[in-house]
Coordinates of C-alpha atoms in Angstrom, one line a residue:
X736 CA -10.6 -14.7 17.2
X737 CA -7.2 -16.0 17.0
X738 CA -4.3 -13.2 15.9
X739 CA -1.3 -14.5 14.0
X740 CA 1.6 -12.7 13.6
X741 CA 3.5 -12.3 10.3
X742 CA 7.1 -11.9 9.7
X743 CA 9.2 -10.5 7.4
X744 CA 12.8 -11.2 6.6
X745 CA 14.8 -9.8 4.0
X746 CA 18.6 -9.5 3.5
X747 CA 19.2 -6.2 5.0
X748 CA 16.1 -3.9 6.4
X749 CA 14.7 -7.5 6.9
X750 CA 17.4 -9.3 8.2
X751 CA 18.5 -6.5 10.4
X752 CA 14.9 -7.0 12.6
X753 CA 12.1 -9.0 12.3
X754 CA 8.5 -7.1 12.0
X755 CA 5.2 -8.7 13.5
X756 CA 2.0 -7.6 12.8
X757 CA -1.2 -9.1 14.0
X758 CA -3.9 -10.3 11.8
X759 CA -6.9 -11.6 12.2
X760 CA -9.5 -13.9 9.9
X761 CA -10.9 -11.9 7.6
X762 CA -15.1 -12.7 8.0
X763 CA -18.7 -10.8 7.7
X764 CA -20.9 -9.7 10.0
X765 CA -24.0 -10.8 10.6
X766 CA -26.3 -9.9 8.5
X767 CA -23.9 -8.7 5.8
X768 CA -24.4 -9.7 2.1
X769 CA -22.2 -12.3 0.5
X770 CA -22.0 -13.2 -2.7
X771 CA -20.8 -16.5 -3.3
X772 CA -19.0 -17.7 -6.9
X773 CA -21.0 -20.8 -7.9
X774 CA -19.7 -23.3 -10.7
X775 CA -21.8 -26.4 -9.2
X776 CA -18.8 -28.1 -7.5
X777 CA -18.3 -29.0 -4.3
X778 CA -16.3 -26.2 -3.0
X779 CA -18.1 -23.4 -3.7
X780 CA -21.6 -24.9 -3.1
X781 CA -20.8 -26.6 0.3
X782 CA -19.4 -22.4 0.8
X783 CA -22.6 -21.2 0.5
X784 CA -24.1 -23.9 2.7
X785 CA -21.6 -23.2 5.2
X786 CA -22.3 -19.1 4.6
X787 CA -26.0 -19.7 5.0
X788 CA -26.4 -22.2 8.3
X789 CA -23.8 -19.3 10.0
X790 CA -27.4 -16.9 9.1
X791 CA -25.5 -14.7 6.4
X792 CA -27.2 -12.5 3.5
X793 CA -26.2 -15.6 0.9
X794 CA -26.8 -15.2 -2.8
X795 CA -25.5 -17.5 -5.3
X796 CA -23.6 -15.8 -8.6
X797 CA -22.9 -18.1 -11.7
X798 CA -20.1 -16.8 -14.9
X799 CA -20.9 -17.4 -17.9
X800 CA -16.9 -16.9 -19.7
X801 CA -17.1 -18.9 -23.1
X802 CA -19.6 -19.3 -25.9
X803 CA -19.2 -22.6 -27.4
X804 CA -20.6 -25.4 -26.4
X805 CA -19.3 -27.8 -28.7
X806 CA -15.9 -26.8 -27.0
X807 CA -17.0 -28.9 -23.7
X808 CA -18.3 -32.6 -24.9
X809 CA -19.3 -34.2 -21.5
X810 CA -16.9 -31.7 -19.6
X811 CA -18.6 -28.3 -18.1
X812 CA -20.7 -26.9 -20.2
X813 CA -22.0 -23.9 -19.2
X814 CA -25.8 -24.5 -19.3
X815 CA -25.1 -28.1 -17.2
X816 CA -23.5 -25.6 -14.7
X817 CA -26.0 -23.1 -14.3
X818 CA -29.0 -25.5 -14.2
X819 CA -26.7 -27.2 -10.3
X820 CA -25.9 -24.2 -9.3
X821 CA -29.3 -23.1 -9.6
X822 CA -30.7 -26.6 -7.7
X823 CA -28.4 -25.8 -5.1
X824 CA -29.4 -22.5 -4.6
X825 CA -32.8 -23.6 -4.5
X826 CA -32.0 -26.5 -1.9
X827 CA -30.2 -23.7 0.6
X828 CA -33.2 -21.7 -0.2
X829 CA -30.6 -18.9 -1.5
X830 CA -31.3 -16.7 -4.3
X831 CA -29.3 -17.2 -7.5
X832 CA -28.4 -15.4 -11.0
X833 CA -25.6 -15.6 -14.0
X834 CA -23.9 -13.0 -15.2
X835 CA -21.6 -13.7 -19.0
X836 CA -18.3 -12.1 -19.2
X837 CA -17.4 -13.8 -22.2
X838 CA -15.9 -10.6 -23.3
X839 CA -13.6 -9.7 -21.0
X840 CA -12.7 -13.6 -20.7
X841 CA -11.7 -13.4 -24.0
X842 CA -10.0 -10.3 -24.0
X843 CA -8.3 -10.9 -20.9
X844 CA -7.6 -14.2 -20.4
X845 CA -7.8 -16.2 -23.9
X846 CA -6.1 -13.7 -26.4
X847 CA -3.2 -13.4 -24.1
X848 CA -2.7 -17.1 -23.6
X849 CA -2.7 -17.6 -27.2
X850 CA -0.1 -15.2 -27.0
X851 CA 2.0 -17.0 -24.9
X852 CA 1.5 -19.8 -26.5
X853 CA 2.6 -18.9 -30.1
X854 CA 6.2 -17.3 -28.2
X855 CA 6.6 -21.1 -27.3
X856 CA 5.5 -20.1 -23.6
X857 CA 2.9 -21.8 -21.3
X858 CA 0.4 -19.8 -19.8
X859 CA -1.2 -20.3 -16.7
X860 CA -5.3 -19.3 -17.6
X861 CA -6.6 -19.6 -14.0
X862 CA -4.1 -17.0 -13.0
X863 CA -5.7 -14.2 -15.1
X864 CA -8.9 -15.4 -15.0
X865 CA -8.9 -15.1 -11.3
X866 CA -7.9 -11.4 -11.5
X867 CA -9.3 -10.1 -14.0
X868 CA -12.7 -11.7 -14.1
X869 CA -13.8 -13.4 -11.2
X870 CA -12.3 -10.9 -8.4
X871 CA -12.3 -8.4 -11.6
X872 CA -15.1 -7.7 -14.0
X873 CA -17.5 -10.0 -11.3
X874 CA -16.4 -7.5 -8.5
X875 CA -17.0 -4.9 -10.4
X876 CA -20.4 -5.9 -11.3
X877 CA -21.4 -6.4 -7.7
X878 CA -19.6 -3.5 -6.3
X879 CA -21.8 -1.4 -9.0
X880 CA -25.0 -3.1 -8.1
X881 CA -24.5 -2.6 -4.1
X882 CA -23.3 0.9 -4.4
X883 CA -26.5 2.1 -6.9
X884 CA -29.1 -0.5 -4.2
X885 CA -27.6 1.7 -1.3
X886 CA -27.8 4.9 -2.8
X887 CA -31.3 4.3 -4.0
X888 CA -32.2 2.9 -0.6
X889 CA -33.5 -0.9 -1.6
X890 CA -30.6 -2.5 0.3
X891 CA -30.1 -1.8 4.7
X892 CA -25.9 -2.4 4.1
X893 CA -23.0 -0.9 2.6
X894 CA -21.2 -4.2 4.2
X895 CA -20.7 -6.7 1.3
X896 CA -18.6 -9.6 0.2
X897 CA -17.2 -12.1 -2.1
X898 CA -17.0 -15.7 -1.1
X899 CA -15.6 -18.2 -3.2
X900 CA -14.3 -22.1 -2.7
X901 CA -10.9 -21.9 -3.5
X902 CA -8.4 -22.9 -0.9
X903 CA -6.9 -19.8 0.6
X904 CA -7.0 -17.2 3.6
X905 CA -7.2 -13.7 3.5
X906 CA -6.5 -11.8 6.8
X907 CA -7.0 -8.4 7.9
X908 CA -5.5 -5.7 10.4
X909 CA -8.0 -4.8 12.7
X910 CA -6.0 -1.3 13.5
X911 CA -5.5 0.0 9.9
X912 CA -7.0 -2.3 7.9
X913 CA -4.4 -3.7 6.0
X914 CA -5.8 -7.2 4.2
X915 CA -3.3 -10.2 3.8
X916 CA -3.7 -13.1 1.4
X917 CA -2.5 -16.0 3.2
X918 CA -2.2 -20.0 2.8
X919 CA -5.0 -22.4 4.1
X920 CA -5.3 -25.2 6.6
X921 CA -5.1 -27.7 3.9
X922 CA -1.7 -27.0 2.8
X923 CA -1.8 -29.6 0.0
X924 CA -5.0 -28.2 -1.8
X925 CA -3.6 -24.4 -1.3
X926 CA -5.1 -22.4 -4.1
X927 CA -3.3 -18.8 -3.5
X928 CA -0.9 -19.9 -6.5
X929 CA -3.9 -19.0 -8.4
X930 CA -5.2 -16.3 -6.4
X931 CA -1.2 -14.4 -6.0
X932 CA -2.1 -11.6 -8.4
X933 CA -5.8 -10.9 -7.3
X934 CA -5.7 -7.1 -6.7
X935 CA -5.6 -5.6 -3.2
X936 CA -9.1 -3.8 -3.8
X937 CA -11.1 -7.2 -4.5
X938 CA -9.0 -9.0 -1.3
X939 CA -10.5 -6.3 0.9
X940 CA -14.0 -8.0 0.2
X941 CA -13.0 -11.8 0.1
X942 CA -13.5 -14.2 2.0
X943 CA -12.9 -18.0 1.7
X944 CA -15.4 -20.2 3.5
X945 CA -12.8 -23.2 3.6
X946 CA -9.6 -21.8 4.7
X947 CA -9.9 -24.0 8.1
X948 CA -10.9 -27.0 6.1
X949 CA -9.6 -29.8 4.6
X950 CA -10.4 -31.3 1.0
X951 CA -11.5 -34.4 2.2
X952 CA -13.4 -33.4 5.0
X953 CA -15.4 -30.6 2.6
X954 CA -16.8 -33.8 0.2
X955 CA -17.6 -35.8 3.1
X956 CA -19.5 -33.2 4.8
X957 CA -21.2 -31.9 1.7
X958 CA -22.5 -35.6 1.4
X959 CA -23.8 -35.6 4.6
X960 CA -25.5 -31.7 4.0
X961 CA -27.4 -33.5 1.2
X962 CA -25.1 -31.6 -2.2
X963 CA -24.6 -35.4 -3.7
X964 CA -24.1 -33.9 -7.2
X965 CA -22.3 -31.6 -6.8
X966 CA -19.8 -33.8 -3.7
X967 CA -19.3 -36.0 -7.2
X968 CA -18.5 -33.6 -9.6
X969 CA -15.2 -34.3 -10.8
X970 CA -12.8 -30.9 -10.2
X971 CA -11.5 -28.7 -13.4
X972 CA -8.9 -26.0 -13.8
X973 CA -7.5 -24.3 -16.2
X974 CA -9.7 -24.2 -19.5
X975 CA -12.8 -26.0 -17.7
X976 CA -14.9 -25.8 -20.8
X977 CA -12.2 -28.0 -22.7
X978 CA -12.7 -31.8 -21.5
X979 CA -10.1 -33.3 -21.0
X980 CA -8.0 -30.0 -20.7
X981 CA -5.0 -32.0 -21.1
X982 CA -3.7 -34.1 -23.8
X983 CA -4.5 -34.3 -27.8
X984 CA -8.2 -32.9 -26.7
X985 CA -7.4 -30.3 -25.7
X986 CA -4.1 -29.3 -28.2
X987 CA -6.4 -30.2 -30.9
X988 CA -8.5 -27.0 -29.2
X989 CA -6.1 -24.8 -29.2
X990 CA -4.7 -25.5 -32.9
X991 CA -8.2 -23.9 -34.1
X992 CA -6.6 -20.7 -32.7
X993 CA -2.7 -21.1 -32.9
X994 CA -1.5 -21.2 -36.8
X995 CA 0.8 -24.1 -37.8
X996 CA 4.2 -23.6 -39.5
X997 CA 4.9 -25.1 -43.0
X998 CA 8.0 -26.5 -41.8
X999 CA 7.9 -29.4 -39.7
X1000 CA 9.6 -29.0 -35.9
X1001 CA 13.4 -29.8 -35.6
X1002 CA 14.2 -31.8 -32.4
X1003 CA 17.9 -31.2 -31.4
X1004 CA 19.4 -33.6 -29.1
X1005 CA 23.4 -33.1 -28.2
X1006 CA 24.0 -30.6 -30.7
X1007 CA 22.5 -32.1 -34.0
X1008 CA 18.9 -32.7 -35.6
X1009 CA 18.1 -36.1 -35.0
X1010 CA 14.3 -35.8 -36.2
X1011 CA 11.3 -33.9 -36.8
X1012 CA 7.6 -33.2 -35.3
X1013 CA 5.1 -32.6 -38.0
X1014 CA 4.1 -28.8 -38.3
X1015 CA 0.8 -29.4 -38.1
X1016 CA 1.6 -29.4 -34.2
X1017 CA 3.1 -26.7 -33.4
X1018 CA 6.1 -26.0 -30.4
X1019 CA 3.0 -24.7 -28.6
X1020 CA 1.7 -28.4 -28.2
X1021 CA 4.7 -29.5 -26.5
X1022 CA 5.8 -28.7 -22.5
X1023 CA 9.4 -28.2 -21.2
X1024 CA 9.9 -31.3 -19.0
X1025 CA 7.7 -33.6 -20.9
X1026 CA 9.1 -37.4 -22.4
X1027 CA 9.6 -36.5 -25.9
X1028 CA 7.1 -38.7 -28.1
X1029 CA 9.7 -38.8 -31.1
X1030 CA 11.0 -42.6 -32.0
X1031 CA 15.0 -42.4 -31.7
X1032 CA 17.2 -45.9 -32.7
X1033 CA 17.5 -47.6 -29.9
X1034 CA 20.1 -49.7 -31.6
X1035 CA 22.3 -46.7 -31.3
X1036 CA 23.5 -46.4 -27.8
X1037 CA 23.5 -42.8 -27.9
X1038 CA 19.9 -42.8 -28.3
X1039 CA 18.9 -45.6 -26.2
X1040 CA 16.9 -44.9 -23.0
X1041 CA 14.4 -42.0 -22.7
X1042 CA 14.2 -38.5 -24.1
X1043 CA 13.0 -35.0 -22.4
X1044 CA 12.0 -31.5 -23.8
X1045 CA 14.3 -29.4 -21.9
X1046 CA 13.7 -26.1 -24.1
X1047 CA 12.2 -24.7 -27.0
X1048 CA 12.9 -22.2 -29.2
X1049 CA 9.3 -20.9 -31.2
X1050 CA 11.3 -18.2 -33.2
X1051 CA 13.5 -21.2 -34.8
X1052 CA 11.0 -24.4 -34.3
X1053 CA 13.1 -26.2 -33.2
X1054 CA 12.5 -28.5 -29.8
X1055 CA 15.9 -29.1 -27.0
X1056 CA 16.0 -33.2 -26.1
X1057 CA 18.5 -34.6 -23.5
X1058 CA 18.6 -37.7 -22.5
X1059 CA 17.1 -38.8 -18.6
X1060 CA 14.1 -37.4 -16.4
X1061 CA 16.9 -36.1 -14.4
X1062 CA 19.1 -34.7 -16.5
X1063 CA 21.1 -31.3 -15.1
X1064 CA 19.8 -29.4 -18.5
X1065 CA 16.2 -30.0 -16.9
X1066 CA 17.5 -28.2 -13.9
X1067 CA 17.7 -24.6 -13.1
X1068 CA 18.7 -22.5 -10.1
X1069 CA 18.3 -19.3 -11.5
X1070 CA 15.1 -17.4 -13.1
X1071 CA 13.9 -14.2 -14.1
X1072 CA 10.4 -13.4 -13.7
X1073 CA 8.7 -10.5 -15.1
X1074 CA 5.1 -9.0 -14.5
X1075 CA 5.4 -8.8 -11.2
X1076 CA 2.5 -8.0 -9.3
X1077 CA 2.7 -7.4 -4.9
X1078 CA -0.5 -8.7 -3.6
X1079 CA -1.0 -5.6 -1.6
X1080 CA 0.3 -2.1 -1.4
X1081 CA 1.7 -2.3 2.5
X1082 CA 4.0 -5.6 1.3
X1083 CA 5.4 -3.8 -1.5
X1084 CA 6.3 -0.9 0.6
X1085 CA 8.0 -3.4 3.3
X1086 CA 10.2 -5.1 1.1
X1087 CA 10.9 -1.8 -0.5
X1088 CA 12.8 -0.8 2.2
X1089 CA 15.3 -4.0 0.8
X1090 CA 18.8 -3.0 -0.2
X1091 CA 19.2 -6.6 -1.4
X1092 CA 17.6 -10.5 -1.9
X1093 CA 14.4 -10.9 -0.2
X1094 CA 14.5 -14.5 1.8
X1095 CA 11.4 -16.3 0.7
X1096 CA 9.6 -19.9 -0.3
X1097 CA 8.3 -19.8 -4.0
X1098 CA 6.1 -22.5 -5.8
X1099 CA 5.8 -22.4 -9.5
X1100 CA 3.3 -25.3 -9.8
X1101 CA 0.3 -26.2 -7.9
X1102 CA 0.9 -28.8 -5.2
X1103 CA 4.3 -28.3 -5.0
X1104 CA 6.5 -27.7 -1.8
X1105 CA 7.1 -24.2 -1.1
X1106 CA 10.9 -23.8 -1.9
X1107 CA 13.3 -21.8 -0.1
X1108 CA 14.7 -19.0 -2.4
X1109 CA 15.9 -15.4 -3.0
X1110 CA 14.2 -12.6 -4.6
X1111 CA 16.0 -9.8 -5.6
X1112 CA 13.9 -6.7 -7.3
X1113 CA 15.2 -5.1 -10.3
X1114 CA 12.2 -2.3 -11.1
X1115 CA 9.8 -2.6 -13.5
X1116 CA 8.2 -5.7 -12.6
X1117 CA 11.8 -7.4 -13.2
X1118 CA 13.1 -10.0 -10.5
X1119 CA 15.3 -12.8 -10.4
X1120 CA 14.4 -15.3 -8.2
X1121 CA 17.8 -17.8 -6.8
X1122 CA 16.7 -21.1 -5.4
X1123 CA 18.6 -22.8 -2.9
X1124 CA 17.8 -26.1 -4.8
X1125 CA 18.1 -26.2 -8.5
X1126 CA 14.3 -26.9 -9.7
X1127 CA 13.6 -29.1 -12.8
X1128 CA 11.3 -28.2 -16.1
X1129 CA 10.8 -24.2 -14.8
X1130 CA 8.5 -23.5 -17.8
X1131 CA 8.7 -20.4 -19.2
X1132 CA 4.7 -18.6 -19.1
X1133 CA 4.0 -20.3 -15.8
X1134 CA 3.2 -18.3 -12.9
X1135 CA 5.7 -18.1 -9.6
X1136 CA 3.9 -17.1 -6.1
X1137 CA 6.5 -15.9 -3.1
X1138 CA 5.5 -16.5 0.4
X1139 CA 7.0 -15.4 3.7
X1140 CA 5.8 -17.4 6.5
X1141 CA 1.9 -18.1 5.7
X1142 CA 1.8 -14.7 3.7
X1143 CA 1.5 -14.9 0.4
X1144 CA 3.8 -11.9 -1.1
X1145 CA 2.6 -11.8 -4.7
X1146 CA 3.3 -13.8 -7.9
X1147 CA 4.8 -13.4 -12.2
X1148 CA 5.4 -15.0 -15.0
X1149 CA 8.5 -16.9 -15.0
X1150 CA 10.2 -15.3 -18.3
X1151 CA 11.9 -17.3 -21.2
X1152 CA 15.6 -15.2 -21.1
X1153 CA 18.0 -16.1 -18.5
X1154 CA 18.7 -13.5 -16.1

């Protein structure tokens, strides 16, 4: 098994050495029981294929998180889901079953997002969805089920696992056990953004079947292992019951949850109104960095060219515009981020030996290159993060992961105030 060795820098006890510690894959043994997190796509089914041919204890599990239907016209629906996972199960000869955690999707994931939302923030769903349902109230399901099957004898091992198809690594200590979530081969499809707050106890039972894969390769070879369907599933994210999740679809969604204002949205551009959104919309509906939709004069100089949402301001309704995609006002090089969450207890206590700014790499948006930054903790869950190059549209609500090396460190919400 290969070891890799982590490092960990920081501006004083960091700086001062560096700290290696070996880590290995983090896999089952045989004959262990893995569950494997089934939506129908081609990640996690061509997972459990891989899980199965290695001769693992493979069952398939399939979430049920929203009600509606109607919410999901030719998207996802949940019943189009269940019925592939289950003919995939059946193909690998696997046995399969749903659970519904509507609830605590909508208690833990929804409500809070609508939240966000209405303080002119935008939320990240995937991020609290994967910790508090999938590696939350689905762990917990499991981990009740194993522990009453072992204690009432009708199961040979205490030895279980999670398997799912994201894109991401978790490692572990062989010595003391210490787990690490780390990123994948395929460096462009990395998932761990999503994954960055996933608590410590559900990583000690995770695996991820593709870490050493890449995304092309995974369709290709579930093609060739016979999962057609789900090899041609188009991918979703986010709110997958809302198709197209992006768009007037999907803000037309969320304005049967978010209530409108009676006054229609100022849009300020150098200093004075030049125009209004209708309040019907919402500043919800409209996303720092995005063109702004609003018909200027383009017989006026100052107007001509093309317009950007650089900020927003829900307690006022009013909407920021500056003129050019690369305008500086875009452009920040300083944040705060709050709700901070370490990805395990043995990182936290490492770079709480700081006296000063962590050296790190930080993404804020899936697909993006890891940027070289500064971290400095200020209790609480309170950070401010320095970037070495100013960032553009850093949206206030969206998640920020921190990675030394491959290791990722743990993640937060990027917060509206300036630090």
């Amino acid at each position: 098994m290969k070891i890799t060795k982590f490092f960990f820098q920081n501006a004083n006890s960091f700086v001062k050495r560096w700290k290696a510690q070996p880590f290995q894959v983090q896999w089952p043994r045989k004959h262990d029981k893995v569950f494997v997190a089934m939506s129908g796509g081609v990640d996690s089914s061509f997972s459990a294929y891989l899980l199965k041919k290695q001769g693992f204890n493979v069952e398939g599990v399939f979430m049920r998180n929203w009600l509606d239907e109607d919410d999901a016209p030719g998207g996802c629906p949940a019943e189009q889901d269940w019925s592939l996972v289950q003919k995939v199960c059946k193909q690998l000869d696997i046995p399969s079953r749903r659970f519904n955690f509507e609830k605590d999707y909508w208690t833990r994931v929804f409500e809070p997002s609508l939240e966000l939302y209405e303080q002119g923030c935008t939320p990240n769903p995937d991020v609290p969805c994967n910790r508090y349902v999938k590696f939350g109230a689905l762990y917990e399901a499991l981990e009740n089920e194993m522990s009453r099957e072992w204690e009432n004898g009708s199961c040979s091992t205490q030895q279980w696992w999670l398997a799912t198809g994201h894109y991401a690594k978790t490692m572990k200590n062989a010595s003391n056990n210490q787990v690490a979530l780390c990123l994948p081969k395929d460096r462009w499809k990395d998932q761990t953004l999503f994954l960055c707050t996933v608590q410590e106890k559900a990583l000690q039972r995770t695996i991820f079947p593709l870490h050493n894969l890449e995304k092309k390769d995974v369709k290709r070879m579930a093609a060739h292992a016979g999962l057609n369907e789900s090899a041609d599933r188009l991918e979703s994210q986010g709110l997958c019951f809302v198709s197209p999740n992006v768009g007037s679809h999907f803000r037309s969604f969320l304005g049967r949850y978010l209530a409108s204002s009676n006054e229609p949205i100022r849009v300020v551009a150098n200093g004075k109104v030049v125009g209004f959104y209708p309040p019907s919309t919402g500043c919800w509906s409209y996303t720092i960095g995005e063109r702004c939709g609003l018909s200027l004069p383009q017989g006026d100089p100052e107007f001509q060219g093309r317009w950007y949402i650089w900020k927003k301001e829900a307690s006022t309704n009013t909407i920021f515009i500056c003129h050019g995609s690369m305008n500086p006002l875009l452009f920040r090089k300083r944040i705060r981020v709050n709700h901070w969450t370490w990805s395990t207890e043995w990182i936290r206590q490492e770079a709480s030996k700081s006296k000063g700014p962590i050296d790190c790499s930080v993404r804020v948006r899936h697909q993006q290159t890891l940027e070289p930054a500064k971290a400095l903790f200020q209790g609480d869950g309170l950070l401010v993060v320095d970037f070495l190059n100013p960032q553009r549209a850093l949206t206030p609500g969206q998640v920020l992961a921190m990675y030394n090396d491959e290791l990722c460190l743990g993640g937060g919400s990027i917060a509206a105030d300036e630090p």
